[in-house]
Amino acid sequence: MKFQRLITAIDVHAEGNPERVVTGGIPFIPGKTMLEKSKYVRDNLDHLRTLLVHEPRGHNNMYAALLTPPSDQRAHFGVIFMEPSGYATMCGHGTIAVSTVLVETGIIQPSEPETEILLDTPAGLVTASVQIANGKAISVTIENVPSFLYQEDVTIHVEGIGDISVDIAYGGNFYAILDADRLGLAIRQDQASRVIEVGQRIWRAVNEQIKVHHPEQQEIDCVNYVEFSTSSTNPKAHMKNAVVVPPAGMDRSPCGTGTSAKMATLYAKGQLALGEEFVHESIIGSLFCGRLLSETRVGGFQAVVPSIRGSAYITAFHRFVVDPEDPFQRGFCLGEPESPYSYGFGTS
C-alpha cells in the first residue's frame, strides 16, 4: 500500500476543548517571524490544515497546532495554530495543550515541581509554566501576550436582531464581547446551536462594520471571535462565557485568549484589579483561572499582561496517512464556505 504522506500527531483536550498537536511529517516552513510562517502555511500548505481538522479525520470544532523551529531563538518551539475556518495568531487552550504534550512525552525534559517553556507564536512570545508531579503535568499557567480594550460600547446593526453594543478587545486575537442576557441567550449546553447561530450573525456584522488593526502587528486586522458573557453557575467562578468560533464552532473551554480579552476589558472599566483572581467558567462547566500580572502599553493603548491557568489531558496518538486514491484526501467541511475574516490575520 502506497501513501503520499505520513503525519504524526497527539490529541489532547484542554478543559474540554480539543487540540491536535502535530509532531512530525510537515515540510520546512520558511519565514522570519512566526506570523510569516503562519501566512506561508495559509497560502501554500493549507491542505495540511483541512486534512487535519476537517472531516473525515476531524470535525467542525477540531483545532491543530504545528510544532516548528522558533523564529525567535530564545524559544523552545514555534507554534502555528489552525482551526476549521483558518488560522489563529494565538490560542490559549492550544498553548496549554502543547505544553502538556511537550513535557508528558519527554520532548522537553520535565523538571519537578515546575518546568518553564517559551513558545514562539504569531502573536509573540508566550511563557508556559507547567506544574508537574510524578512526571505528570498537573496544570499549565501561561503568561499571555499584552491584552487591551480596543473599542468600548461600539454599536453595530445585526440582521434579524437590530442594533447591539459590543466591546472590541484583544487577548492574542480580537474579540467582540457582549452580554448574553441582553439578547436573551442562555449559555447552556442544550442551547449551544442557538448561541452559535446568533454569534455567526454578530461576527459577520462586526467585520463588515468595524475595522481593526493591531497597533504593532498591522497584519492582525479582523475580529476573530464573538464572546458572550453571563453570570457563572459554578460558585468557584466569577463569570461564564461562550466563545463562537466561525464558521460553526464553539470553544468548550473558557478560551484562553478570550479570557485574556475579557480581563483586559474589565480592567479598563475598573472592574478588575491587577493581581485579582478571575475564574472563568465555560459552557460545559470547565474552568480557567486568570490573573492580570502587570500594566504595559501596546502602541497608544493601555494594556495588561494576563496569565491563565488550566489543565490538559492526552487522549490519543495518531499516524495520519494520505492515500492518493482517496477522493477526500484533503478533507471536507459541511456548512458555510470560509470567509476572509476566518483567518486570524485577515487577508493581508
Coordinates of C-alpha atoms in Angstrom, one line a residue:
M1 CA 0.0 0.0 0.0
K2 CA 1.4 3.4 -1.0
F3 CA 0.8 6.6 0.8
Q4 CA 1.7 10.2 -0.2
R5 CA 2.2 11.5 3.3
L6 CA 2.6 10.3 6.9
I7 CA 1.9 12.8 9.7
T8 CA 2.3 12.1 13.4
A9 CA 0.1 13.9 16.0
I10 CA -1.0 13.7 19.6
D11 CA -4.6 14.6 20.5
V12 CA -5.2 16.5 23.7
H13 CA -8.1 18.4 25.3
A14 CA -7.6 21.4 27.5
E15 CA -10.6 21.8 29.8
G16 CA -12.7 20.1 27.2
N17 CA -11.6 21.8 24.0
P18 CA -9.6 19.6 21.6
E19 CA -6.2 20.2 20.2
R20 CA -4.2 18.1 17.7
V21 CA -0.5 18.7 18.3
V22 CA 1.4 17.8 15.1
T23 CA 4.9 16.4 15.9
G24 CA 6.1 15.2 12.5
G25 CA 5.6 14.8 8.8
I26 CA 5.4 18.6 8.0
P27 CA 7.7 20.1 5.3
F28 CA 10.0 23.0 6.0
I29 CA 8.1 26.3 6.6
P30 CA 10.0 29.5 5.7
G31 CA 9.6 32.8 7.4
K32 CA 11.5 35.3 9.5
T33 CA 8.7 35.5 12.1
M34 CA 6.0 33.1 13.2
L35 CA 3.4 35.3 11.7
E36 CA 5.2 35.0 8.3
K37 CA 5.4 31.2 8.8
S38 CA 1.7 31.0 9.6
K39 CA 0.9 33.1 6.5
Y40 CA 3.1 30.8 4.4
V41 CA 1.2 27.8 5.6
R42 CA -2.1 29.5 4.8
D43 CA -1.0 30.5 1.3
N44 CA 0.9 27.3 0.3
L45 CA 0.1 24.4 2.6
D46 CA -3.5 25.0 3.6
H47 CA -4.3 21.4 2.6
L48 CA -2.5 20.3 5.8
R49 CA -5.0 22.2 7.9
T50 CA -8.0 20.9 6.0
L51 CA -6.6 17.3 6.2
L52 CA -6.0 17.5 9.9
V53 CA -9.0 19.4 11.2
H54 CA -11.8 18.8 8.7
E55 CA -13.8 15.5 8.3
P56 CA -13.1 12.6 8.0
R57 CA -10.1 13.0 10.3
G58 CA -11.5 15.9 12.3
H59 CA -14.8 17.8 12.8
N60 CA -16.1 21.4 12.9
N61 CA -14.6 22.0 16.4
M62 CA -11.2 20.5 15.9
Y63 CA -8.0 22.6 16.4
A64 CA -4.4 21.8 15.4
A65 CA -1.0 23.1 16.4
L66 CA 2.0 22.7 14.2
L67 CA 5.3 22.5 16.1
T68 CA 8.1 24.2 14.2
P69 CA 11.6 25.6 14.9
P70 CA 11.1 29.0 16.5
S71 CA 11.8 32.3 14.7
D72 CA 13.0 33.8 18.0
Q73 CA 15.9 31.6 19.2
R74 CA 15.0 32.3 22.8
A75 CA 12.0 30.0 22.4
H76 CA 12.0 26.2 22.7
F77 CA 9.5 25.8 19.8
G78 CA 7.4 27.8 17.4
V79 CA 3.7 27.0 17.1
I80 CA 1.2 27.6 14.3
F81 CA -2.4 27.4 15.4
M82 CA -5.0 26.0 13.0
E83 CA -8.8 25.9 13.1
P84 CA -11.7 24.6 10.9
S85 CA -12.0 28.1 9.3
G86 CA -8.4 29.2 9.2
Y87 CA -5.6 30.3 11.5
A88 CA -5.2 32.0 14.8
T89 CA -2.4 34.2 15.9
M90 CA -2.6 32.9 19.5
C91 CA -4.5 30.1 21.2
G92 CA -4.7 29.8 25.0
H93 CA -6.1 26.3 25.3
G94 CA -3.8 25.3 22.4
T95 CA -0.8 26.6 24.3
I96 CA -1.8 24.6 27.4
A97 CA -2.3 21.5 25.3
V98 CA 1.1 21.9 23.5
S99 CA 2.9 22.5 26.8
T100 CA 1.4 19.4 28.3
V101 CA 2.4 17.3 25.3
L102 CA 6.0 18.6 25.3
V103 CA 6.6 17.5 29.0
E104 CA 4.5 14.4 29.2
T105 CA 6.1 12.9 26.1
G106 CA 9.6 13.9 27.1
I107 CA 10.2 16.2 24.1
I108 CA 11.1 18.7 26.8
Q109 CA 12.6 17.0 29.8
P110 CA 10.3 17.7 32.7
S111 CA 11.7 19.1 36.0
E112 CA 9.6 19.0 39.1
P113 CA 7.8 20.8 40.5
E114 CA 7.7 23.3 37.6
T115 CA 9.1 23.3 34.0
E116 CA 9.1 26.6 32.1
I117 CA 8.6 26.5 28.3
L118 CA 8.9 29.5 26.0
L119 CA 6.8 29.3 22.8
D120 CA 7.1 31.5 19.7
T121 CA 3.6 32.2 18.4
P122 CA 2.3 34.5 15.6
A123 CA 1.2 36.9 18.3
G124 CA 4.6 36.9 20.1
L125 CA 6.5 35.0 22.8
V126 CA 4.4 33.2 25.3
T127 CA 5.7 31.7 28.6
A128 CA 4.2 28.4 29.9
S129 CA 4.9 27.2 33.4
V130 CA 4.0 23.5 33.7
Q131 CA 3.3 22.3 37.2
I132 CA 4.5 18.7 37.4
A133 CA 4.0 15.9 40.0
N134 CA 5.3 12.3 39.5
G135 CA 6.1 13.1 35.9
K136 CA 2.6 14.3 35.0
A137 CA 1.5 17.8 34.0
I138 CA -1.0 18.8 36.7
S139 CA -1.7 22.3 35.3
V140 CA -0.2 24.9 33.0
T141 CA 0.0 28.6 33.6
I142 CA 0.6 30.7 30.5
E143 CA 1.8 34.3 30.5
N144 CA -0.1 35.6 27.5
V145 CA 0.7 38.5 25.2
P146 CA -0.3 42.0 26.2
S147 CA -4.0 42.4 26.0
F148 CA -6.2 45.5 25.8
L149 CA -9.6 47.0 25.2
Y150 CA -9.6 48.3 21.6
Q151 CA -13.1 50.0 21.4
E152 CA -15.7 50.2 24.1
D153 CA -19.5 50.1 23.6
V154 CA -19.5 50.0 19.8
T155 CA -22.9 49.9 18.2
I156 CA -23.4 47.6 15.2
H157 CA -26.5 46.5 13.3
V158 CA -27.2 42.8 13.1
E159 CA -29.7 41.4 10.7
G160 CA -32.6 39.9 12.5
I161 CA -31.5 41.3 15.8
G162 CA -31.2 45.1 15.4
D163 CA -28.7 47.4 17.0
I164 CA -26.5 46.0 19.7
S165 CA -23.4 47.2 21.7
V166 CA -20.2 45.3 21.8
D167 CA -16.7 45.8 23.3
I168 CA -13.8 45.0 21.0
A169 CA -10.8 43.7 22.9
Y170 CA -7.5 41.9 22.1
G171 CA -6.2 39.0 24.0
G172 CA -4.0 37.4 21.4
N173 CA -6.9 37.6 18.9
F174 CA -9.6 40.2 18.5
Y175 CA -12.9 39.6 20.2
A176 CA -16.4 41.1 20.1
I177 CA -17.6 40.8 23.6
L178 CA -21.2 41.3 24.7
D179 CA -23.7 40.3 27.4
A180 CA -25.7 37.2 26.5
D181 CA -28.5 38.2 28.8
R182 CA -29.3 41.3 26.8
L183 CA -30.0 39.1 23.8
G184 CA -32.0 36.5 25.8
L185 CA -29.3 33.9 25.2
A186 CA -28.8 31.1 27.8
I187 CA -25.2 29.9 28.0
R188 CA -26.1 26.2 28.4
Q189 CA -25.1 23.1 26.5
D190 CA -28.6 22.5 25.3
Q191 CA -28.7 26.0 23.8
A192 CA -25.3 25.8 22.0
S193 CA -26.7 25.7 18.5
R194 CA -28.7 28.9 19.1
V195 CA -25.7 30.6 20.6
I196 CA -23.6 29.7 17.6
E197 CA -26.2 30.9 15.1
V198 CA -26.5 34.3 16.8
G199 CA -22.7 34.5 17.2
Q200 CA -22.2 33.9 13.5
R201 CA -24.5 36.8 12.6
I202 CA -22.8 39.1 15.0
W203 CA -19.4 38.0 13.8
R204 CA -20.3 38.9 10.2
A205 CA -21.8 42.2 11.1
V206 CA -18.8 43.2 13.2
N207 CA -16.3 42.5 10.5
E208 CA -18.4 44.3 7.9
Q209 CA -18.9 47.4 10.0
I210 CA -15.8 47.7 12.2
K211 CA -12.2 47.9 11.0
V212 CA -9.5 46.8 13.5
H213 CA -5.7 46.8 13.3
H214 CA -3.3 45.7 16.0
P215 CA -1.1 48.8 16.6
E216 CA 2.1 46.8 16.4
Q217 CA 1.2 44.0 14.0
Q218 CA -0.8 45.5 11.2
E219 CA -1.4 42.1 9.7
I220 CA -3.7 41.3 12.6
D221 CA -6.7 43.1 11.1
C222 CA -10.0 41.3 11.8
V223 CA -12.3 40.3 14.7
N224 CA -11.8 36.6 15.0
Y225 CA -14.5 35.5 17.5
V226 CA -17.6 36.5 19.4
E227 CA -17.6 36.1 23.2
F228 CA -20.9 36.0 25.1
S229 CA -20.6 36.7 28.8
T230 CA -23.1 35.9 31.6
S231 CA -23.2 35.2 35.3
S232 CA -21.5 32.0 36.5
T233 CA -23.3 28.8 37.6
N234 CA -20.2 27.4 39.4
P235 CA -19.8 29.1 42.8
K236 CA -16.0 29.0 42.3
A237 CA -16.3 31.1 39.1
H238 CA -16.7 34.9 38.7
M239 CA -18.3 34.8 35.2
K240 CA -19.3 32.3 32.5
N241 CA -18.7 32.6 28.8
A242 CA -19.3 31.1 25.4
V243 CA -16.9 31.8 22.5
V244 CA -18.3 31.3 19.0
V245 CA -15.6 30.1 16.6
P246 CA -16.6 30.6 12.9
P247 CA -17.9 29.1 10.8
A248 CA -19.9 26.9 13.2
G249 CA -17.9 26.0 16.3
M250 CA -17.8 26.9 19.9
D251 CA -15.0 26.7 22.4
R252 CA -15.6 24.0 25.0
S253 CA -13.1 25.6 27.4
P254 CA -13.4 29.1 28.8
C255 CA -11.0 30.2 26.0
G256 CA -7.5 31.4 27.0
T257 CA -7.3 34.4 24.6
G258 CA -11.0 35.2 25.2
T259 CA -10.4 35.2 29.0
S260 CA -7.5 37.5 28.5
A261 CA -9.6 39.9 26.3
K262 CA -12.4 39.8 28.9
M263 CA -10.0 40.5 31.8
A264 CA -8.4 43.4 29.8
T265 CA -11.9 44.8 29.3
L266 CA -12.9 44.5 32.9
Y267 CA -9.6 46.2 33.9
A268 CA -10.1 49.1 31.5
K269 CA -13.6 49.6 33.0
G270 CA -12.3 49.5 36.6
Q271 CA -14.0 46.2 37.4
L272 CA -10.9 44.0 37.8
A273 CA -7.6 44.9 39.6
L274 CA -4.1 43.8 39.0
G275 CA -3.3 40.6 40.8
E276 CA -7.0 39.9 41.5
E277 CA -8.1 36.3 40.7
F278 CA -10.6 35.9 37.9
V279 CA -12.1 32.4 37.4
H280 CA -13.9 31.9 34.1
E281 CA -16.4 29.1 33.5
S282 CA -17.1 27.6 30.1
I283 CA -20.4 26.4 28.6
I284 CA -19.6 22.8 29.8
G285 CA -18.6 24.0 33.3
S286 CA -14.8 23.7 33.0
L287 CA -12.7 26.5 34.5
F288 CA -9.7 28.7 33.7
C289 CA -8.1 30.7 36.5
G290 CA -6.9 34.1 35.2
R291 CA -5.0 37.0 36.8
L292 CA -3.5 40.3 35.5
L293 CA 0.2 40.4 36.2
S294 CA 1.2 43.9 35.2
E295 CA 0.4 47.0 33.1
T296 CA 2.1 47.9 29.9
R297 CA 1.3 49.7 26.6
V298 CA 0.7 48.5 23.1
G299 CA 1.0 51.4 20.7
G300 CA -1.3 54.0 22.1
F301 CA -3.3 51.5 24.2
Q302 CA -3.1 50.9 27.9
A303 CA -2.6 47.1 28.1
V304 CA -2.2 44.4 30.7
V305 CA -0.2 41.2 30.8
P306 CA -2.6 38.3 31.7
S307 CA -1.9 34.8 33.0
I308 CA -4.2 31.8 32.5
R309 CA -4.1 28.5 34.3
G310 CA -5.8 25.3 33.2
S311 CA -5.2 21.6 32.6
A312 CA -4.9 19.4 29.6
Y313 CA -5.1 15.6 29.0
I314 CA -3.6 13.5 26.2
T315 CA -6.3 11.4 24.6
A316 CA -4.7 9.7 21.5
F317 CA -1.5 9.2 19.5
H318 CA -2.0 9.3 15.7
R319 CA -0.2 8.4 12.5
F320 CA -2.3 10.0 9.7
V321 CA -1.7 8.9 6.1
V322 CA -2.9 10.2 2.8
D323 CA -4.0 7.7 0.2
P324 CA -3.5 9.1 -3.3
E325 CA -6.7 7.3 -4.4
D326 CA -8.8 8.9 -1.6
P327 CA -11.3 11.4 -3.2
F328 CA -11.4 13.2 0.2
Q329 CA -7.7 13.1 1.0
R330 CA -7.7 16.9 1.8
G331 CA -10.8 16.6 3.9
F332 CA -14.2 18.3 3.6
C333 CA -16.3 20.6 5.7
L334 CA -20.1 20.7 5.8
G335 CA -21.7 24.1 6.2
E336 CA -20.8 27.6 5.3
P337 CA -17.9 28.4 2.9
E338 CA -14.9 30.0 4.5
S339 CA -14.8 33.8 4.9
P340 CA -11.8 36.1 4.5
Y341 CA -12.5 37.0 8.2
S342 CA -11.9 33.4 9.2
Y343 CA -8.2 33.8 9.1
G344 CA -6.5 35.1 12.3
F345 CA -4.7 37.8 10.4
G346 CA -7.4 38.9 7.9
T347 CA -6.4 38.9 4.3
S348 CA -3.2 40.9 4.4

